[in-house]
PDB file of C-alpha atoms in Angstrom:
ATOM      1  CA  UNK A 563      27.098 168.137  81.518  1.00 42.00           C
ATOM      2  CA  UNK A 564      25.328 170.617  83.891  1.00 48.00           C
ATOM      3  CA  UNK A 565      28.496 172.919  83.219  1.00 56.00           C
ATOM      4  CA  UNK A 566      28.464 172.736  79.487  1.00 59.00           C
ATOM      5  CA  UNK A 567      27.890 175.407  77.141  1.00 64.00           C
ATOM      6  CA  UNK A 568      27.178 175.315  73.354  1.00 68.00           C
ATOM      7  CA  UNK A 569      29.608 176.592  70.834  1.00 72.00           C
ATOM      8  CA  UNK A 570      29.156 177.512  67.117  1.00 76.00           C
ATOM      9  CA  UNK A 571      32.382 176.641  64.826  1.00 78.00           C
ATOM     10  CA  UNK A 572      32.260 177.678  61.090  1.00 76.00           C
ATOM     11  CA  UNK A 573      33.907 176.073  58.190  1.00 82.00           C
ATOM     12  CA  UNK A 574      37.770 176.331  58.080  1.00 79.00           C
ATOM     13  CA  UNK A 575      37.339 178.410  61.655  1.00 81.00           C
ATOM     14  CA  UNK A 576      40.222 178.324  64.704  1.00 80.00           C
ATOM     15  CA  UNK A 577      38.478 178.438  67.896  1.00 77.00           C
ATOM     16  CA  UNK A 578      40.631 179.028  71.033  1.00 79.00           C
ATOM     17  CA  UNK A 579      38.726 177.246  73.903  1.00 74.00           C
ATOM     18  CA  UNK A 580      40.997 177.803  76.841  1.00 75.00           C
ATOM     19  CA  UNK A 581      41.770 175.828  79.659  1.00 76.00           C
ATOM     20  CA  UNK A 582      39.959 172.747  80.763  1.00 69.00           C
ATOM     21  CA  UNK A 583      39.348 171.913  84.161  1.00 70.00           C
ATOM     22  CA  UNK A 584      39.826 167.577  84.654  1.00 68.00           C
ATOM     23  CA  UNK A 585      37.472 166.216  87.000  1.00 67.00           C
ATOM     24  CA  UNK A 586      39.236 164.353  89.817  1.00 76.00           C
ATOM     25  CA  UNK A 587      37.344 161.275  90.085  1.00 80.00           C
ATOM     26  CA  UNK A 588      38.348 157.384  90.280  1.00 85.00           C
ATOM     27  CA  UNK A 589      38.244 155.659  86.775  1.00 90.00           C
ATOM     28  CA  UNK A 590      37.677 151.710  87.280  1.00 94.00           C
ATOM     29  CA  UNK A 591      36.899 148.453  85.412  1.00 95.00           C
ATOM     30  CA  UNK A 592      33.639 146.822  85.057  1.00 96.00           C
ATOM     31  CA  UNK A 593      33.869 143.065  84.509  1.00 97.00           C
ATOM     32  CA  UNK A 594      31.749 140.410  84.223  1.00 97.00           C
ATOM     33  CA  UNK A 595      29.934 137.779  81.744  1.00 97.00           C
ATOM     34  CA  UNK A 596      27.148 137.656  78.763  1.00 96.00           C
ATOM     35  CA  UNK A 597      24.961 134.606  79.114  1.00 95.00           C
ATOM     36  CA  UNK A 598      23.382 133.593  75.808  1.00 90.00           C
ATOM     37  CA  UNK A 599      23.562 132.135  72.547  1.00 89.00           C
ATOM     38  CA  UNK A 600      26.903 132.261  71.086  1.00 90.00           C
ATOM     39  CA  UNK A 601      25.431 132.485  67.610  1.00 88.00           C
ATOM     40  CA  UNK A 602      23.255 135.322  68.911  1.00 88.00           C
ATOM     41  CA  UNK A 603      26.184 137.203  70.578  1.00 92.00           C
ATOM     42  CA  UNK A 604      28.657 136.934  67.254  1.00 91.00           C
ATOM     43  CA  UNK A 605      29.786 140.406  66.551  1.00 90.00           C
ATOM     44  CA  UNK A 606      28.153 141.839  70.101  1.00 93.00           C
ATOM     45  CA  UNK A 607      29.768 144.050  72.331  1.00 93.00           C
ATOM     46  CA  UNK A 608      28.859 145.298  76.135  1.00 95.00           C
ATOM     47  CA  UNK A 609      28.555 149.178  75.862  1.00 92.00           C
ATOM     48  CA  UNK A 610      26.824 151.837  78.166  1.00 89.00           C
ATOM     49  CA  UNK A 611      23.475 152.649  77.383  1.00 81.00           C
ATOM     50  CA  UNK A 612      23.578 156.603  76.467  1.00 70.00           C
ATOM     51  CA  UNK A 613      21.314 158.492  78.553  1.00 59.00           C
ATOM     52  CA  UNK A 614      19.555 161.904  78.095  1.00 49.00           C
ATOM     53  CA  UNK A 615      22.195 164.374  76.853  1.00 44.00           C
ATOM     54  CA  UNK A 616      24.970 161.845  76.503  1.00 47.00           C
ATOM     55  CA  UNK A 617      26.439 160.584  72.937  1.00 46.00           C
ATOM     56  CA  UNK A 618      28.520 157.402  74.271  1.00 47.00           C
ATOM     57  CA  UNK A 619      27.032 154.697  72.552  1.00 49.00           C
ATOM     58  CA  UNK A 620      28.561 151.702  70.455  1.00 49.00           C
ATOM     59  CA  UNK A 621      32.356 152.961  70.364  1.00 51.00           C
ATOM     60  CA  UNK A 622      32.163 153.079  74.161  1.00 72.00           C
ATOM     61  CA  UNK A 623      32.370 149.590  75.713  1.00 87.00           C
ATOM     62  CA  UNK A 624      34.145 146.248  75.360  1.00 94.00           C
ATOM     63  CA  UNK A 625      34.276 142.840  73.287  1.00 94.00           C
ATOM     64  CA  UNK A 626      32.770 139.930  74.344  1.00 95.00           C
ATOM     65  CA  UNK A 627      35.090 137.279  74.611  1.00 95.00           C
ATOM     66  CA  UNK A 628      34.512 133.525  73.469  1.00 93.00           C
ATOM     67  CA  UNK A 629      33.560 132.491  76.930  1.00 95.00           C
ATOM     68  CA  UNK A 630      31.017 135.363  77.124  1.00 95.00           C
ATOM     69  CA  UNK A 631      33.283 137.672  79.399  1.00 97.00           C
ATOM     70  CA  UNK A 632      33.811 141.187  79.181  1.00 97.00           C
ATOM     71  CA  UNK A 633      36.197 144.146  80.886  1.00 97.00           C
ATOM     72  CA  UNK A 634      34.911 147.665  80.320  1.00 94.00           C
ATOM     73  CA  UNK A 635      37.761 149.900  81.308  1.00 91.00           C
ATOM     74  CA  UNK A 636      37.299 153.710  82.119  1.00 87.00           C
ATOM     75  CA  UNK A 637      34.130 153.531  83.691  1.00 90.00           C
ATOM     76  CA  UNK A 638      33.437 156.256  86.684  1.00 89.00           C
ATOM     77  CA  UNK A 639      31.319 156.507  89.961  1.00 92.00           C
ATOM     78  CA  UNK A 640      27.634 156.822  88.879  1.00 89.00           C
ATOM     79  CA  UNK A 641      24.727 154.606  88.108  1.00 88.00           C
ATOM     80  CA  UNK A 642      24.886 153.315  84.826  1.00 87.00           C
ATOM     81  CA  UNK A 643      23.173 150.943  82.360  1.00 87.00           C
ATOM     82  CA  UNK A 644      25.189 148.165  80.264  1.00 91.00           C
ATOM     83  CA  UNK A 645      23.960 146.105  77.266  1.00 90.00           C
ATOM     84  CA  UNK A 646      24.835 143.596  75.207  1.00 92.00           C
ATOM     85  CA  UNK A 647      24.612 145.008  72.084  1.00 89.00           C
ATOM     86  CA  UNK A 648      24.690 143.983  68.372  1.00 89.00           C
ATOM     87  CA  UNK A 649      24.682 146.324  65.352  1.00 85.00           C
ATOM     88  CA  UNK A 650      22.885 143.379  63.389  1.00 83.00           C
ATOM     89  CA  UNK A 651      19.988 142.816  65.957  1.00 82.00           C
ATOM     90  CA  UNK A 652      20.212 145.744  68.562  1.00 82.00           C
ATOM     91  CA  UNK A 653      19.786 145.429  72.264  1.00 85.00           C
ATOM     92  CA  UNK A 654      20.291 141.666  73.606  1.00 89.00           C
ATOM     93  CA  UNK A 655      19.757 142.464  77.257  1.00 88.00           C
ATOM     94  CA  UNK A 656      20.925 144.789  80.098  1.00 87.00           C
ATOM     95  CA  UNK A 657      21.647 145.330  83.561  1.00 89.00           C
ATOM     96  CA  UNK A 658      21.596 148.547  85.920  1.00 89.00           C
ATOM     97  CA  UNK A 659      25.021 149.035  87.750  1.00 93.00           C
ATOM     98  CA  UNK A 660      26.037 151.223  90.745  1.00 94.00           C
ATOM     99  CA  UNK A 661      29.786 151.962  90.121  1.00 94.00           C
ATOM    100  CA  UNK A 662      31.988 153.154  92.927  1.00 94.00           C
ATOM    101  CA  UNK A 663      35.785 153.985  93.499  1.00 93.00           C
ATOM    102  CA  UNK A 664      36.809 150.106  93.085  1.00 95.00           C
ATOM    103  CA  UNK A 665      36.730 147.996  90.209  1.00 96.00           C
ATOM    104  CA  UNK A 666      33.084 146.309  89.781  1.00 96.00           C
ATOM    105  CA  UNK A 667      33.164 142.397  89.511  1.00 97.00           C
ATOM    106  CA  UNK A 668      31.229 139.219  88.536  1.00 96.00           C
ATOM    107  CA  UNK A 669      28.665 141.344  86.527  1.00 97.00           C
ATOM    108  CA  UNK A 670      26.161 139.066  84.368  1.00 96.00           C
ATOM    109  CA  UNK A 671      24.038 140.060  81.449  1.00 95.00           C
ATOM    110  CA  UNK A 672      21.404 137.698  80.199  1.00 92.00           C
ATOM    111  CA  UNK A 673      21.136 138.132  76.364  1.00 91.00           C
ATOM    112  CA  UNK A 674      17.687 137.091  74.519  1.00 87.00           C
ATOM    113  CA  UNK A 675      16.535 138.390  71.371  1.00 84.00           C
ATOM    114  CA  UNK A 676      13.061 136.849  70.066  1.00 87.00           C
ATOM    115  CA  UNK A 677      10.594 137.787  67.465  1.00 89.00           C
ATOM    116  CA  UNK A 678       7.452 140.157  68.763  1.00 90.00           C
ATOM    117  CA  UNK A 679       4.480 139.773  66.434  1.00 92.00           C
ATOM    118  CA  UNK A 680       0.861 141.406  66.288  1.00 93.00           C
ATOM    119  CA  UNK A 681      -1.981 142.791  64.428  1.00 95.00           C
ATOM    120  CA  UNK A 682      -3.596 145.927  64.229  1.00 95.00           C
ATOM    121  CA  UNK A 683      -7.182 146.454  62.608  1.00 95.00           C
ATOM    122  CA  UNK A 684      -8.966 149.560  61.794  1.00 95.00           C
ATOM    123  CA  UNK A 685     -12.489 149.826  63.428  1.00 94.00           C
ATOM    124  CA  UNK A 686     -15.440 149.907  61.200  1.00 89.00           C
ATOM    125  CA  UNK A 687     -13.488 149.322  57.952  1.00 88.00           C
ATOM    126  CA  UNK A 688     -13.398 146.458  55.211  1.00 85.00           C
ATOM    127  CA  UNK A 689     -10.514 144.959  54.223  1.00 79.00           C
ATOM    128  CA  UNK A 690     -10.167 146.739  50.981  1.00 80.00           C
ATOM    129  CA  UNK A 691     -10.130 150.183  52.755  1.00 84.00           C
ATOM    130  CA  UNK A 692      -8.200 149.306  55.978  1.00 87.00           C
ATOM    131  CA  UNK A 693      -4.816 149.947  54.433  1.00 85.00           C
ATOM    132  CA  UNK A 694      -5.462 153.330  54.011  1.00 88.00           C
ATOM    133  CA  UNK A 695      -6.144 154.168  57.242  1.00 92.00           C
ATOM    134  CA  UNK A 696      -3.473 151.913  59.038  1.00 95.00           C
ATOM    135  CA  UNK A 697      -0.753 153.607  61.115  1.00 94.00           C
ATOM    136  CA  UNK A 698       2.730 153.475  59.661  1.00 94.00           C
ATOM    137  CA  UNK A 699       4.969 151.742  62.258  1.00 93.00           C
ATOM    138  CA  UNK A 700       5.055 150.176  66.018  1.00 92.00           C
ATOM    139  CA  UNK A 701       7.825 151.455  68.265  1.00 88.00           C
ATOM    140  CA  UNK A 702       8.913 149.917  71.485  1.00 86.00           C
ATOM    141  CA  UNK A 703      10.826 151.955  74.258  1.00 82.00           C
ATOM    142  CA  UNK A 704      11.983 150.413  77.583  1.00 80.00           C
ATOM    143  CA  UNK A 705      10.698 151.764  80.360  1.00 75.00           C
ATOM    144  CA  UNK A 706      13.931 151.586  82.521  1.00 62.00           C
ATOM    145  CA  UNK A 707      16.509 153.129  80.115  1.00 51.00           C
ATOM    146  CA  UNK A 708      16.709 156.061  77.391  1.00 49.00           C
ATOM    147  CA  UNK A 709      15.747 154.952  74.214  1.00 49.00           C
ATOM    148  CA  UNK A 710      16.070 151.364  73.773  1.00 57.00           C
ATOM    149  CA  UNK A 711      13.535 151.607  70.803  1.00 62.00           C
ATOM    150  CA  UNK A 712      13.185 148.475  68.033  1.00 70.00           C
ATOM    151  CA  UNK A 713      10.502 148.836  65.643  1.00 83.00           C
ATOM    152  CA  UNK A 714       8.915 147.998  62.447  1.00 92.00           C
ATOM    153  CA  UNK A 715       6.625 148.982  59.853  1.00 95.00           C
ATOM    154  CA  UNK A 716       2.936 147.702  59.499  1.00 96.00           C
ATOM    155  CA  UNK A 717       2.250 145.479  56.978  1.00 95.00           C
ATOM    156  CA  UNK A 718      -0.907 146.362  54.455  1.00 92.00           C
ATOM    157  CA  UNK A 719      -2.576 143.698  55.901  1.00 92.00           C
ATOM    158  CA  UNK A 720      -2.147 145.275  59.805  1.00 94.00           C
ATOM    159  CA  UNK A 721       0.536 142.419  60.726  1.00 95.00           C
ATOM    160  CA  UNK A 722       3.877 143.376  61.999  1.00 95.00           C
ATOM    161  CA  UNK A 723       6.734 141.698  63.426  1.00 93.00           C
ATOM    162  CA  UNK A 724       9.434 143.425  65.441  1.00 90.00           C
ATOM    163  CA  UNK A 725      12.575 140.816  64.528  1.00 85.00           C
ATOM    164  CA  UNK A 726      14.366 140.942  67.808  1.00 84.00           C
ATOM    165  CA  UNK A 727      13.240 141.918  71.064  1.00 88.00           C
ATOM    166  CA  UNK A 728      15.340 141.722  74.286  1.00 86.00           C
ATOM    167  CA  UNK A 729      13.643 140.437  77.509  1.00 84.00           C
ATOM    168  CA  UNK A 730      12.300 143.406  79.296  1.00 83.00           C
ATOM    169  CA  UNK A 731       9.409 145.810  80.076  1.00 86.00           C
ATOM    170  CA  UNK A 732       8.516 148.101  77.156  1.00 88.00           C
ATOM    171  CA  UNK A 733       6.036 151.050  76.097  1.00 86.00           C
ATOM    172  CA  UNK A 734       4.419 150.512  72.979  1.00 88.00           C
ATOM    173  CA  UNK A 735       3.891 153.473  70.873  1.00 87.00           C
ATOM    174  CA  UNK A 736       1.925 153.568  67.368  1.00 90.00           C
ATOM    175  CA  UNK A 737       3.695 156.148  64.922  1.00 89.00           C
ATOM    176  CA  UNK A 738       2.163 157.616  61.728  1.00 91.00           C
ATOM    177  CA  UNK A 739      -1.439 157.725  62.076  1.00 91.00           C
ATOM    178  CA  UNK A 740      -3.776 158.613  59.642  1.00 91.00           C
ATOM    179  CA  UNK A 741      -5.444 161.822  59.748  1.00 90.00           C
ATOM    180  CA  UNK A 742      -8.590 161.551  62.399  1.00 92.00           C
ATOM    181  CA  UNK A 743      -7.634 158.449  63.495  1.00 94.00           C
ATOM    182  CA  UNK A 744      -6.301 157.356  67.164  1.00 94.00           C
ATOM    183  CA  UNK A 745      -5.150 153.946  69.266  1.00 93.00           C
ATOM    184  CA  UNK A 746      -8.831 153.172  70.662  1.00 93.00           C
ATOM    185  CA  UNK A 747      -7.168 150.179  72.556  1.00 93.00           C
ATOM    186  CA  UNK A 748      -3.879 148.010  72.697  1.00 93.00           C
ATOM    187  CA  UNK A 749      -3.805 144.643  74.291  1.00 93.00           C
ATOM    188  CA  UNK A 750      -0.777 142.229  74.683  1.00 91.00           C
ATOM    189  CA  UNK A 751      -1.989 138.311  75.808  1.00 85.00           C
ATOM    190  CA  UNK A 752      -5.533 140.044  76.914  1.00 84.00           C
ATOM    191  CA  UNK A 753      -3.884 142.753  79.353  1.00 88.00           C
ATOM    192  CA  UNK A 754      -4.302 146.444  78.473  1.00 89.00           C
ATOM    193  CA  UNK A 755      -1.250 147.783  77.080  1.00 88.00           C
ATOM    194  CA  UNK A 756      -2.458 151.380  76.069  1.00 82.00           C
ATOM    195  CA  UNK A 757      -1.266 153.062  79.254  1.00 76.00           C
ATOM    196  CA  UNK A 758       0.389 150.288  80.981  1.00 81.00           C
ATOM    197  CA  UNK A 759       3.976 148.649  79.997  1.00 85.00           C
ATOM    198  CA  UNK A 760       4.382 145.412  78.366  1.00 87.00           C
ATOM    199  CA  UNK A 761       6.547 142.462  79.954  1.00 87.00           C
ATOM    200  CA  UNK A 762       8.155 140.535  77.254  1.00 87.00           C
ATOM    201  CA  UNK A 763       9.743 137.031  77.971  1.00 82.00           C
ATOM    202  CA  UNK A 764       9.462 135.827  74.450  1.00 75.00           C
ATOM    203  CA  UNK A 765       6.953 134.961  71.901  1.00 71.00           C
ATOM    204  CA  UNK A 766       5.113 132.679  74.226  1.00 69.00           C
ATOM    205  CA  UNK A 767       3.938 135.248  76.514  1.00 65.00           C
ATOM    206  CA  UNK A 768       1.436 136.218  73.374  1.00 72.00           C
ATOM    207  CA  UNK A 769       0.903 138.952  70.673  1.00 87.00           C
ATOM    208  CA  UNK A 770       0.230 142.307  70.421  1.00 92.00           C
ATOM    209  CA  UNK A 771      -3.279 143.537  69.234  1.00 95.00           C
ATOM    210  CA  UNK A 772      -4.229 147.088  68.449  1.00 95.00           C
ATOM    211  CA  UNK A 773      -7.356 148.825  67.398  1.00 96.00           C
ATOM    212  CA  UNK A 774      -7.613 151.923  65.771  1.00 96.00           C
ATOM    213  CA  UNK A 775     -10.543 154.624  65.885  1.00 95.00           C
ATOM    214  CA  UNK A 776     -11.511 156.394  62.847  1.00 94.00           C
ATOM    215  CA  UNK A 777     -13.650 159.149  65.157  1.00 94.00           C
ATOM    216  CA  UNK A 778     -10.591 161.155  66.793  1.00 95.00           C
ATOM    217  CA  UNK A 779     -11.521 164.242  68.582  1.00 95.00           C
ATOM    218  CA  UNK A 780     -10.287 167.502  66.965  1.00 95.00           C
ATOM    219  CA  UNK A 781      -9.034 170.317  68.689  1.00 96.00           C
ATOM    220  CA  UNK A 782      -8.242 173.718  67.086  1.00 96.00           C
ATOM    221  CA  UNK A 783      -7.881 177.151  68.365  1.00 96.00           C
ATOM    222  CA  UNK A 784      -5.538 180.095  68.401  1.00 97.00           C
ATOM    223  CA  UNK A 785      -2.736 181.290  70.626  1.00 98.00           C
ATOM    224  CA  UNK A 786      -2.446 185.061  71.737  1.00 97.00           C
ATOM    225  CA  UNK A 787       0.003 186.992  73.616  1.00 96.00           C
ATOM    226  CA  UNK A 788      -0.252 188.878  76.879  1.00 92.00           C
ATOM    227  CA  UNK A 789      -2.159 191.702  74.886  1.00 95.00           C
ATOM    228  CA  UNK A 790      -4.317 189.215  73.017  1.00 95.00           C
ATOM    229  CA  UNK A 791      -2.763 189.796  69.706  1.00 97.00           C
ATOM    230  CA  UNK A 792      -2.156 186.203  67.763  1.00 97.00           C
ATOM    231  CA  UNK A 793       1.061 184.938  67.684  1.00 97.00           C
ATOM    232  CA  UNK A 794       2.962 181.612  66.701  1.00 97.00           C
ATOM    233  CA  UNK A 795       4.059 179.330  69.022  1.00 96.00           C
ATOM    234  CA  UNK A 796       4.124 175.458  70.113  1.00 97.00           C
ATOM    235  CA  UNK A 797       0.998 174.111  71.825  1.00 97.00           C
ATOM    236  CA  UNK A 798       1.418 171.080  73.575  1.00 96.00           C
ATOM    237  CA  UNK A 799      -1.076 168.519  75.274  1.00 96.00           C
ATOM    238  CA  UNK A 800      -0.369 166.638  78.299  1.00 94.00           C
ATOM    239  CA  UNK A 801      -2.529 163.754  79.821  1.00 92.00           C
ATOM    240  CA  UNK A 802      -4.448 165.076  83.212  1.00 90.00           C
ATOM    241  CA  UNK A 803      -3.046 162.666  85.323  1.00 85.00           C
ATOM    242  CA  UNK A 804       0.275 162.585  83.386  1.00 79.00           C
ATOM    243  CA  UNK A 805       1.627 159.234  82.091  1.00 74.00           C
ATOM    244  CA  UNK A 806       5.336 159.761  81.250  1.00 63.00           C
ATOM    245  CA  UNK A 807       6.659 157.460  78.273  1.00 58.00           C
ATOM    246  CA  UNK A 808       3.458 157.308  76.248  1.00 67.00           C
ATOM    247  CA  UNK A 809       4.125 159.525  73.408  1.00 69.00           C
ATOM    248  CA  UNK A 810       0.922 159.528  71.756  1.00 70.00           C
ATOM    249  CA  UNK A 811      -0.512 160.832  74.595  1.00 79.00           C
ATOM    250  CA  UNK A 812       1.668 164.083  74.651  1.00 87.00           C
ATOM    251  CA  UNK A 813       1.153 165.716  70.859  1.00 90.00           C
ATOM    252  CA  UNK A 814       2.199 168.922  69.522  1.00 93.00           C
ATOM    253  CA  UNK A 815       1.229 171.330  67.066  1.00 95.00           C
ATOM    254  CA  UNK A 816       2.559 174.419  65.533  1.00 96.00           C
ATOM    255  CA  UNK A 817       0.755 177.451  65.797  1.00 97.00           C
ATOM    256  CA  UNK A 818       1.024 179.513  62.776  1.00 97.00           C
ATOM    257  CA  UNK A 819       1.985 183.381  62.322  1.00 96.00           C
ATOM    258  CA  UNK A 820      -1.806 183.884  63.052  1.00 97.00           C
ATOM    259  CA  UNK A 821      -1.915 181.842  66.010  1.00 97.00           C
ATOM    260  CA  UNK A 822      -4.088 179.123  64.489  1.00 98.00           C
ATOM    261  CA  UNK A 823      -3.310 175.405  65.374  1.00 97.00           C
ATOM    262  CA  UNK A 824      -5.207 172.124  65.001  1.00 96.00           C
ATOM    263  CA  UNK A 825      -4.561 168.660  66.433  1.00 94.00           C
ATOM    264  CA  UNK A 826      -6.513 165.988  64.537  1.00 87.00           C
ATOM    265  CA  UNK A 827      -5.061 162.558  65.885  1.00 89.00           C
ATOM    266  CA  UNK A 828      -5.679 162.815  69.662  1.00 91.00           C
ATOM    267  CA  UNK A 829      -7.167 159.843  71.861  1.00 91.00           C
ATOM    268  CA  UNK A 830     -10.069 160.913  73.972  1.00 94.00           C
ATOM    269  CA  UNK A 831      -9.473 161.745  77.245  1.00 93.00           C
ATOM    270  CA  UNK A 832      -8.544 164.631  79.890  1.00 95.00           C
ATOM    271  CA  UNK A 833      -5.710 167.140  78.987  1.00 96.00           C
ATOM    272  CA  UNK A 834      -3.640 170.133  80.383  1.00 96.00           C
ATOM    273  CA  UNK A 835      -3.204 172.671  77.282  1.00 97.00           C
ATOM    274  CA  UNK A 836      -0.227 174.771  76.847  1.00 97.00           C
ATOM    275  CA  UNK A 837       0.915 177.018  74.358  1.00 97.00           C
ATOM    276  CA  UNK A 838       4.825 178.001  74.312  1.00 97.00           C
ATOM    277  CA  UNK A 839       6.979 180.363  72.830  1.00 96.00           C
ATOM    278  CA  UNK A 840       9.804 177.870  72.149  1.00 93.00           C
ATOM    279  CA  UNK A 841      10.126 174.432  74.100  1.00 92.00           C
ATOM    280  CA  UNK A 842      12.450 171.549  73.450  1.00 88.00           C
ATOM    281  CA  UNK A 843      10.401 168.523  71.541  1.00 82.00           C
ATOM    282  CA  UNK A 844       9.916 166.291  74.326  1.00 82.00           C
ATOM    283  CA  UNK A 845      10.299 168.642  77.704  1.00 88.00           C
ATOM    284  CA  UNK A 846       6.473 168.466  78.369  1.00 91.00           C
ATOM    285  CA  UNK A 847       6.884 164.506  78.644  1.00 85.00           C
ATOM    286  CA  UNK A 848       8.762 165.394  81.620  1.00 86.00           C
ATOM    287  CA  UNK A 849       6.660 165.473  85.024  1.00 87.00           C
ATOM    288  CA  UNK A 850       8.972 167.652  86.975  1.00 90.00           C
ATOM    289  CA  UNK A 851       9.030 170.435  84.016  1.00 92.00           C
ATOM    290  CA  UNK A 852       4.964 170.762  83.674  1.00 93.00           C
ATOM    291  CA  UNK A 853       4.532 170.778  87.246  1.00 94.00           C
ATOM    292  CA  UNK A 854       5.554 174.434  87.887  1.00 95.00           C
ATOM    293  CA  UNK A 855       3.147 175.505  84.923  1.00 96.00           C
ATOM    294  CA  UNK A 856      -0.026 173.466  85.772  1.00 94.00           C
ATOM    295  CA  UNK A 857      -1.728 176.718  87.345  1.00 93.00           C
ATOM    296  CA  UNK A 858      -1.990 178.180  84.118  1.00 93.00           C
ATOM    297  CA  UNK A 859      -2.914 175.243  82.048  1.00 95.00           C
ATOM    298  CA  UNK A 860      -6.089 175.096  80.236  1.00 96.00           C
ATOM    299  CA  UNK A 861      -7.758 171.906  80.986  1.00 96.00           C
ATOM    300  CA  UNK A 862     -10.240 170.073  78.524  1.00 96.00           C
ATOM    301  CA  UNK A 863     -11.776 166.654  78.270  1.00 96.00           C
ATOM    302  CA  UNK A 864     -11.984 165.406  74.310  1.00 96.00           C
ATOM    303  CA  UNK A 865     -14.686 162.856  73.583  1.00 96.00           C
ATOM    304  CA  UNK A 866     -14.795 160.550  70.471  1.00 95.00           C
ATOM    305  CA  UNK A 867     -15.794 162.272  67.503  1.00 94.00           C
ATOM    306  CA  UNK A 868     -16.032 165.954  69.590  1.00 95.00           C
ATOM    307  CA  UNK A 869     -14.584 169.083  68.159  1.00 95.00           C
ATOM    308  CA  UNK A 870     -13.339 171.615  70.423  1.00 96.00           C
ATOM    309  CA  UNK A 871     -12.008 175.238  70.088  1.00 97.00           C
ATOM    310  CA  UNK A 872      -9.933 176.553  72.535  1.00 97.00           C
ATOM    311  CA  UNK A 873      -8.013 180.300  72.927  1.00 97.00           C
ATOM    312  CA  UNK A 874      -4.471 180.038  74.927  1.00 97.00           C
ATOM    313  CA  UNK A 875      -2.239 182.661  76.157  1.00 97.00           C
ATOM    314  CA  UNK A 876       1.222 181.830  74.907  1.00 97.00           C
ATOM    315  CA  UNK A 877       4.155 181.310  77.712  1.00 97.00           C
ATOM    316  CA  UNK A 878       6.872 183.290  76.853  1.00 95.00           C
ATOM    317  CA  UNK A 879      10.408 182.209  76.834  1.00 94.00           C
ATOM    318  CA  UNK A 880      11.070 184.756  79.771  1.00 94.00           C
ATOM    319  CA  UNK A 881       8.368 183.605  81.879  1.00 94.00           C
ATOM    320  CA  UNK A 882       9.301 179.794  81.030  1.00 94.00           C
ATOM    321  CA  UNK A 883      12.820 180.838  82.371  1.00 93.00           C
ATOM    322  CA  UNK A 884      11.951 182.351  85.105  1.00 94.00           C
ATOM    323  CA  UNK A 885       9.362 179.921  86.580  1.00 94.00           C
ATOM    324  CA  UNK A 886      11.829 177.010  86.077  1.00 93.00           C
ATOM    325  CA  UNK A 887      14.545 179.018  88.042  1.00 93.00           C
ATOM    326  CA  UNK A 888      11.867 179.717  90.914  1.00 92.00           C
ATOM    327  CA  UNK A 889      11.397 175.931  90.845  1.00 90.00           C
ATOM    328  CA  UNK A 890      15.063 175.004  91.062  1.00 90.00           C
ATOM    329  CA  UNK A 891      15.243 173.539  87.643  1.00 86.00           C
TER     330      UNK A 891
END
C-alpha cells in the first residue's frame, strides 16, 4: 500500500482509473487445523488478522471443517497472523506464520475463549459516590497483533466481565475516565499491569484490580506559531521514556482558535509534549514517528494534584513532512 493514492468519488460520478499494474508474486495455500471445543468453533472461520492500513478481515479466510481442518487459498509471501474468529465470540486463538513461495502445511491454531473478570474502585469514594467517578469501559489490545480488542462496560458497582478472551498477552486500557481522574494502579493476580502486559491463560490465573485516583494533574497552556501568534492545533503527550501500546499514556487535546488547550485526566509521570498543525490520531504512539521530533519536545513532569501551564511552538505540517522525509519515514 506504500504506492497507494487517495481518490475522491462523488455520487453518480464516473472515474477513469487508467491502467493497473499487477504484482508478480506467487499465490499459495495455507492449510492446518484448529484445535478446541467444537461447540466453541461453531460458525467460526480462520481469517487473516488485519494489520495497520489493511481492510481484509472476516470475509478473507476459510471455513473450519467438522474435523477442525482449514484451507486458506490466495495467500501471498509475507509474515501474517491468522486467527480462529467467531462473529459471536470474537477472536478464539491465533498464530504467526511466515508464508513463502510454496504452500504452507500443518499449521495449528489452539482455540480457547474464557471470561475475564475484575473490579474497579475509586480511591477516597463511598459506595454512593463511586458510581459517578467510575470510568466507562475496559478495553483489551493484544500485544502482538493489530487491534484484537474485546472490551466491556464497567457496571455501577465497579465490576466487569469480558465474556470471551482468547489465551494471549494483552494491554489493558481503561476508557471514558471521569474528569480529574486517572488510573492510579492496575494489577492482575498481584502483578502490576499498568505499564506491563497481562498474560491471560484463563480465569484460574486470577482477576484484574484497578484503582482510580481522583487527583489527576492538570496541564493547560497555549499553542503559538513561529511568530508567537496563538494558533489552533493538536497537542499530544508522549511518556518519557516511551511505552508503546498504552493509549492512556498518549492523550491528545485540541487547541482552539485562540491556541488554548487543557488535559484533565492525565496520569502523573514524565512526558514529552508536542503541538502539531495536523497529525493522524495515533501517530504519536509510534516510537519511530516521534523520535525525529524529540529534540524540539517540551519535557515536563506531572505529580498528583498538580496544575501546570505551558506554551508550545506548533510544528507546521510542512516542517513535519520535511523532518519525516529526512528521517527516511
